[in-house]
XYZ file of C-alpha atoms in Angstrom:
410
model
C 0.000 0.000 0.000
C 2.901 2.369 0.814
C 4.433 1.798 -2.627
C 1.106 2.457 -4.321
C 0.858 5.855 -2.615
C 3.993 6.951 -4.495
C 2.675 5.812 -7.872
C 0.176 8.591 -8.511
C 1.468 9.167 -12.049
C 0.455 5.634 -13.061
C -3.217 6.569 -12.620
C -3.703 9.753 -14.683
C -7.310 8.777 -15.417
C -8.217 9.104 -11.727
C -9.009 12.361 -9.982
C -7.182 13.085 -6.730
C -10.313 12.141 -4.820
C -10.619 8.843 -6.703
C -6.948 8.073 -6.142
C -7.266 8.700 -2.392
C -10.302 6.437 -2.298
C -8.340 3.705 -4.085
C -5.563 4.007 -1.463
C -8.216 3.819 1.251
C -9.500 0.571 -0.256
C -6.041 -1.000 -0.302
C -5.291 0.097 3.256
C -8.692 -1.050 4.534
C -8.362 -4.435 2.895
C -5.005 -5.007 4.577
C -6.136 -3.708 7.968
C -9.281 -5.833 8.028
C -7.934 -9.050 6.528
C -7.884 -10.787 9.918
C -10.870 -8.928 11.409
C -13.262 -9.438 8.476
C -11.802 -12.365 6.507
C -15.047 -13.286 4.704
C -16.014 -9.760 3.672
C -12.478 -8.911 2.548
C -12.751 -11.677 -0.036
C -16.092 -10.442 -1.350
C -15.930 -8.815 -4.779
C -16.473 -5.057 -4.876
C -16.753 -4.677 -1.099
C -15.777 -1.142 -0.031
C -13.686 -0.174 2.987
C -13.954 2.951 5.173
C -11.310 5.380 6.511
C -8.815 4.138 9.087
C -10.703 5.133 12.263
C -13.851 3.300 11.150
C -11.718 0.216 10.416
C -10.320 0.329 13.950
C -13.709 0.795 15.596
C -15.809 -1.716 13.652
C -16.847 -5.089 15.057
C -15.093 -8.229 13.936
C -16.972 -10.920 12.053
C -16.939 -13.143 15.141
C -18.436 -10.534 17.495
C -20.982 -9.337 14.917
C -22.068 -12.924 14.252
C -22.376 -13.502 18.013
C -24.859 -10.626 18.263
C -26.808 -11.948 15.282
C -27.034 -15.412 16.805
C -28.784 -13.897 19.817
C -31.736 -12.983 17.585
C -31.806 -16.071 15.380
C -35.509 -17.034 15.093
C -36.681 -19.882 17.347
C -33.361 -21.720 17.507
C -30.328 -20.531 19.405
C -26.736 -20.539 18.317
C -24.838 -23.785 18.651
C -22.530 -23.213 21.567
C -24.152 -19.895 22.504
C -26.762 -20.015 25.277
C -30.120 -18.298 25.074
C -30.247 -14.988 26.869
C -31.954 -16.408 29.949
C -30.989 -20.006 30.753
C -34.324 -21.042 32.284
C -37.285 -21.912 30.079
C -38.006 -21.170 26.438
C -40.676 -18.661 27.466
C -38.068 -16.515 29.217
C -35.662 -16.105 26.312
C -35.958 -12.418 25.463
C -34.609 -12.591 21.917
C -35.492 -16.017 20.619
C -39.174 -15.516 21.543
C -39.643 -12.740 19.036
C -41.824 -13.699 16.069
C -40.534 -16.345 13.679
C -38.547 -13.519 12.115
C -37.674 -10.181 13.664
C -39.972 -7.503 12.307
C -37.567 -4.549 12.350
C -33.903 -3.914 13.089
C -32.708 -0.366 13.717
C -28.994 0.313 14.099
C -28.864 3.884 15.397
C -25.060 4.176 15.261
C -24.233 2.493 11.965
C -20.517 3.277 11.568
C -18.972 0.914 9.045
C -22.119 -1.203 9.209
C -20.735 -4.621 10.132
C -23.203 -5.100 12.992
C -26.051 -3.832 10.777
C -25.010 -6.286 8.090
C -25.095 -9.314 10.399
C -28.114 -8.361 12.515
C -30.256 -7.555 9.473
C -30.019 -11.163 8.262
C -32.881 -12.034 10.633
C -35.065 -8.949 10.099
C -37.815 -8.325 7.569
C -37.105 -4.596 7.662
C -33.777 -3.028 8.602
C -32.466 0.512 9.049
C -28.876 1.761 9.252
C -28.569 5.252 10.780
C -25.328 7.236 10.508
C -24.567 10.962 10.549
C -21.327 10.697 8.516
C -22.288 10.996 4.813
C -19.170 9.161 3.570
C -19.829 6.156 5.802
C -23.420 6.183 4.542
C -22.177 6.137 0.930
C -19.913 3.157 1.641
C -22.632 1.322 3.584
C -25.218 1.846 0.843
C -22.836 0.361 -1.720
C -22.016 -2.661 0.453
C -25.590 -3.362 1.515
C -26.759 -3.288 -2.111
C -24.608 -6.367 -2.739
C -26.350 -8.772 -0.326
C -28.652 -6.764 2.020
C -30.935 -4.751 -0.293
C -33.613 -4.534 2.420
C -31.194 -2.655 4.716
C -32.047 1.024 4.290
C -29.462 3.774 4.870
C -30.397 7.000 6.691
C -27.930 9.896 6.878
C -29.090 11.475 10.122
C -28.430 11.425 13.873
C -29.610 8.720 16.245
C -31.676 11.263 18.191
C -33.462 12.576 15.105
C -34.268 9.132 13.732
C -35.433 7.869 17.121
C -38.002 10.644 17.378
C -39.623 9.535 14.118
C -40.190 5.945 15.252
C -43.637 4.646 16.253
C -44.210 2.542 19.366
C -42.304 -0.748 19.489
C -43.727 -3.707 17.573
C -41.226 -6.543 17.535
C -38.351 -4.088 17.057
C -34.679 -4.512 17.943
C -32.793 -1.249 18.461
C -29.026 -1.545 18.472
C -26.502 1.110 19.503
C -22.730 1.281 19.576
C -22.177 4.805 20.950
C -18.954 6.635 20.127
C -16.463 6.321 22.963
C -14.365 9.400 22.202
C -14.678 12.972 23.452
C -14.554 16.138 21.342
C -10.753 16.033 21.440
C -10.551 12.426 20.224
C -9.678 10.971 23.628
C -11.236 7.701 24.765
C -14.063 7.726 27.309
C -15.438 4.773 29.243
C -18.459 5.944 31.251
C -21.850 5.466 29.611
C -22.745 9.097 30.308
C -19.723 10.332 28.325
C -20.522 8.389 25.149
C -22.256 9.834 22.078
C -25.208 9.601 21.926
C -25.833 9.788 25.667
C -27.569 6.473 26.363
C -28.755 7.473 29.828
C -30.592 10.556 28.540
C -32.168 8.568 25.697
C -32.952 5.446 27.720
C -36.676 6.082 28.416
C -37.343 6.776 24.733
C -35.182 3.849 23.591
C -37.086 1.427 25.815
C -40.409 2.886 24.695
C -39.570 2.414 21.004
C -37.950 -1.043 21.220
C -38.972 -4.598 22.024
C -35.331 -5.502 22.532
C -32.619 -2.937 23.186
C -29.007 -4.012 22.594
C -26.122 -1.687 23.523
C -22.453 -2.333 22.791
C -20.067 -0.683 25.253
C -16.364 -0.517 26.026
C -14.651 -3.634 27.413
C -13.041 -1.297 29.970
C -16.426 -0.438 31.482
C -17.184 -1.503 35.049
C -20.164 -3.852 34.674
C -21.617 -3.259 38.140
C -21.399 0.524 37.743
C -23.031 0.292 34.317
C -25.939 -1.737 35.695
C -26.449 0.871 38.414
C -26.715 3.541 35.699
C -28.978 1.505 33.402
C -31.366 0.128 36.010
C -33.004 -3.289 36.388
C -33.736 -6.058 33.921
C -30.548 -6.119 31.839
C -28.595 -9.086 30.603
C -24.871 -8.636 30.010
C -22.662 -10.433 27.507
C -18.905 -10.191 27.952
C -17.624 -11.020 24.461
C -14.000 -12.079 23.987
C -12.136 -13.390 20.956
C -9.138 -15.637 21.578
C -8.974 -14.603 25.213
C -9.127 -10.850 24.560
C -12.282 -9.042 25.682
C -13.614 -7.077 22.717
C -16.921 -5.656 23.897
C -19.685 -5.647 26.478
C -23.277 -6.108 25.320
C -26.162 -4.923 27.477
C -29.542 -6.349 26.435
C -32.932 -5.204 27.704
C -36.216 -6.919 26.852
C -39.440 -4.962 27.222
C -41.831 -7.930 26.989
C -43.124 -9.334 30.290
C -41.063 -12.131 31.787
C -41.622 -14.548 34.626
C -38.080 -13.822 35.760
C -37.372 -11.529 38.676
C -36.505 -8.193 36.987
C -33.930 -7.520 39.679
C -31.819 -10.437 38.460
C -28.947 -9.481 36.166
C -27.807 -12.388 34.005
C -24.235 -12.311 32.735
C -22.899 -14.492 29.928
C -19.132 -14.711 29.521
C -18.411 -15.785 25.937
C -14.963 -16.458 24.505
C -14.394 -17.438 20.862
C -11.524 -19.899 20.549
C -10.670 -22.798 18.253
C -13.673 -22.013 16.013
C -16.284 -22.281 18.770
C -17.647 -20.269 21.700
C -16.905 -21.114 25.317
C -19.749 -19.746 27.430
C -20.677 -19.464 31.081
C -23.914 -17.847 32.300
C -24.634 -16.797 35.882
C -26.342 -14.053 37.865
C -24.759 -11.487 40.144
C -26.773 -13.044 42.942
C -25.287 -16.484 42.192
C -21.797 -15.001 42.280
C -22.437 -13.342 45.623
C -23.933 -16.445 47.252
C -21.532 -19.046 45.796
C -19.595 -21.147 48.276
C -15.848 -20.902 47.672
C -13.402 -23.621 48.595
C -9.740 -22.723 49.184
C -6.816 -24.972 48.454
C -4.819 -26.353 51.376
C -1.372 -24.723 50.980
C 0.245 -27.828 52.452
C -0.827 -29.895 49.423
C 0.359 -29.795 45.813
C -2.522 -29.743 43.298
C -2.402 -31.984 40.256
C -4.066 -29.386 38.003
C -4.229 -25.592 37.916
C -6.990 -23.662 36.138
C -7.271 -20.070 34.930
C -10.670 -18.867 33.619
C -10.692 -17.194 30.216
C -10.625 -13.394 29.895
C -14.411 -13.087 29.503
C -15.050 -14.863 32.816
C -12.399 -12.791 34.585
C -13.948 -9.581 33.236
C -17.365 -10.806 34.389
C -15.819 -11.307 37.870
C -17.336 -14.771 38.318
C -14.592 -15.645 40.796
C -16.766 -17.353 43.419
C -19.173 -18.942 40.922
C -16.306 -20.656 39.057
C -15.157 -22.346 42.248
C -18.601 -23.688 43.091
C -19.735 -24.505 39.542
C -16.635 -26.464 38.511
C -15.835 -27.861 41.973
C -12.454 -26.162 42.080
C -10.522 -24.711 45.006
C -9.277 -21.151 44.764
C -5.613 -20.649 45.628
C -6.348 -17.473 47.615
C -9.101 -14.825 47.825
C -7.226 -12.462 45.471
C -5.556 -15.146 43.346
C -7.803 -15.981 40.412
C -6.249 -19.380 39.826
C -7.982 -22.609 40.828
C -6.759 -26.059 41.764
C -7.998 -29.637 41.751
C -6.726 -33.190 41.706
C -9.141 -34.092 38.898
C -9.171 -32.901 35.292
C -12.049 -30.760 33.977
C -11.614 -31.190 30.188
C -14.364 -28.690 29.286
C -13.154 -25.924 31.569
C -13.497 -22.526 29.799
C -9.929 -21.358 30.150
C -6.359 -22.567 30.457
C -5.408 -25.752 32.295
C -1.983 -26.939 33.445
C -0.813 -30.221 34.861
C 1.487 -29.523 37.807
C 4.775 -31.380 37.473
C 6.223 -30.166 40.766
C 6.285 -27.228 43.159
C 9.547 -25.281 42.995
C 11.023 -24.965 46.463
C 13.739 -22.507 47.476
C 16.388 -25.189 47.189
C 15.199 -26.145 43.698
C 15.431 -22.518 42.563
C 19.133 -22.524 43.327
C 19.589 -25.613 41.165
C 16.734 -25.738 38.662
C 15.874 -29.142 37.232
C 17.765 -29.894 34.040
C 14.572 -30.026 31.951
C 13.765 -26.441 32.912
C 17.292 -25.098 32.410
C 17.664 -26.690 28.977
C 14.164 -26.245 27.558
C 13.210 -22.939 29.192
C 9.658 -22.069 30.188
C 6.899 -19.542 29.739
C 6.295 -17.481 32.867
C 2.924 -16.670 34.422
C 2.405 -14.692 37.635
C -0.886 -14.042 39.395
C -0.986 -12.143 42.698
C 2.745 -12.784 43.052
C 5.431 -10.385 44.371
C 7.315 -10.383 41.034
C 6.071 -9.683 37.521
C 6.587 -12.319 34.840
C 9.524 -10.359 33.394
C 11.131 -9.939 36.807
C 10.757 -13.640 37.565
C 12.219 -14.622 34.185
C 15.221 -12.379 34.809
C 15.701 -13.854 38.260
C 15.500 -17.450 37.001
C 17.569 -16.652 33.872
C 15.317 -18.758 31.649
C 14.668 -18.572 27.935
C 11.063 -18.612 26.712
C 9.434 -21.910 25.787
C 5.927 -23.152 25.004
C 6.521 -26.685 26.264
C 6.344 -25.908 29.968
C 5.334 -23.109 32.329
C 6.532 -21.638 35.606
C 3.505 -20.281 37.495
C 3.977 -17.864 40.375
C 0.988 -17.245 42.646
C -0.016 -16.727 46.251
C -1.429 -19.841 47.847
C -3.172 -18.632 50.998
C -0.672 -15.899 51.948
C 2.460 -17.670 50.717
C 4.128 -16.848 47.363
C 4.505 -20.186 45.598
C 6.035 -21.393 42.325
C 4.781 -24.345 40.286
C 6.477 -26.150 37.443
C 3.661 -27.155 35.061
C 2.762 -28.372 31.585
C -0.110 -26.809 29.662
C -2.874 -29.217 28.675
């Protein structure tokens, strides 16, 4: 792409504006090759400016949202919104096909594109005219029913009638007027809190995408009761938080907040659903520091972000190493555990650190520290070990004692 930028003279038939757009297409294709692999390969698909490329959803996260509104059937590997009875599933109990989708913050349109697959009528709303032009071109290829509206979310929302099987989706801008990142709901554009009464009045289901840096408990205090939260991670990196509100009556206690931690890895979703009340009431077992566990477990990033620290212990019958150490231990293997698992080869005592086993000295090890006095880099420097993927040195507090384990990842 850099070389092409210096070859302006080879394209005399293009205006400067057309040439810049061609460069934008080449840059966008390269930037989004991993994020949108299917769409990148589609003929005549257009790409937006750099900032929109950075902010758009990936195919995996957009498809996850769409699977939440798949008619009647849920997504394989993705739980329904409320894991009780079919009657309490707020999205899958919409009509056989969603009547209307409205994306009030269209952006590049990836979420609109995926969500509209299950809607009879769909609307993309965006105030940037260039993004609207690109979206209109792309939607014409495979989503002709997805209408483009060049206006603000607030203006379009005021024109809507009362909700009738309508999903409203928002991904508010998380930057201030100076381009700096913001994380509180109140600081996003549009202001969700100010619009919330009208959004709930005009929607059957309201779905809001927010920053992965957001404090979930604080957000629920701002939004009120009756929300379900999805913590969505891809390959152990949290990408977004989804807050879903369903206006139809439910037999569920509206004060319950269901949280689903979803992590996409190895071409499938690992999921765990719980309530804040279950987390608070869960009984936690703690590992006896006098014993050496056979297996160590670390929940994936989505579960850690969801702060299901107590629930994980009770649900998977694992013992926590310490109250502030989010590693778990057991003498039995949990093959379907949603996270990383190691088999402990041996604890590393003080005497062993002075004369490390030959296998460690020769092969090296990856280093992991959790609630340990040294960082991973500091511990590696102290042990003078090269990096290796075949074995791991894990530093953690067990009860109040800093402890090292020599382990092999399963």
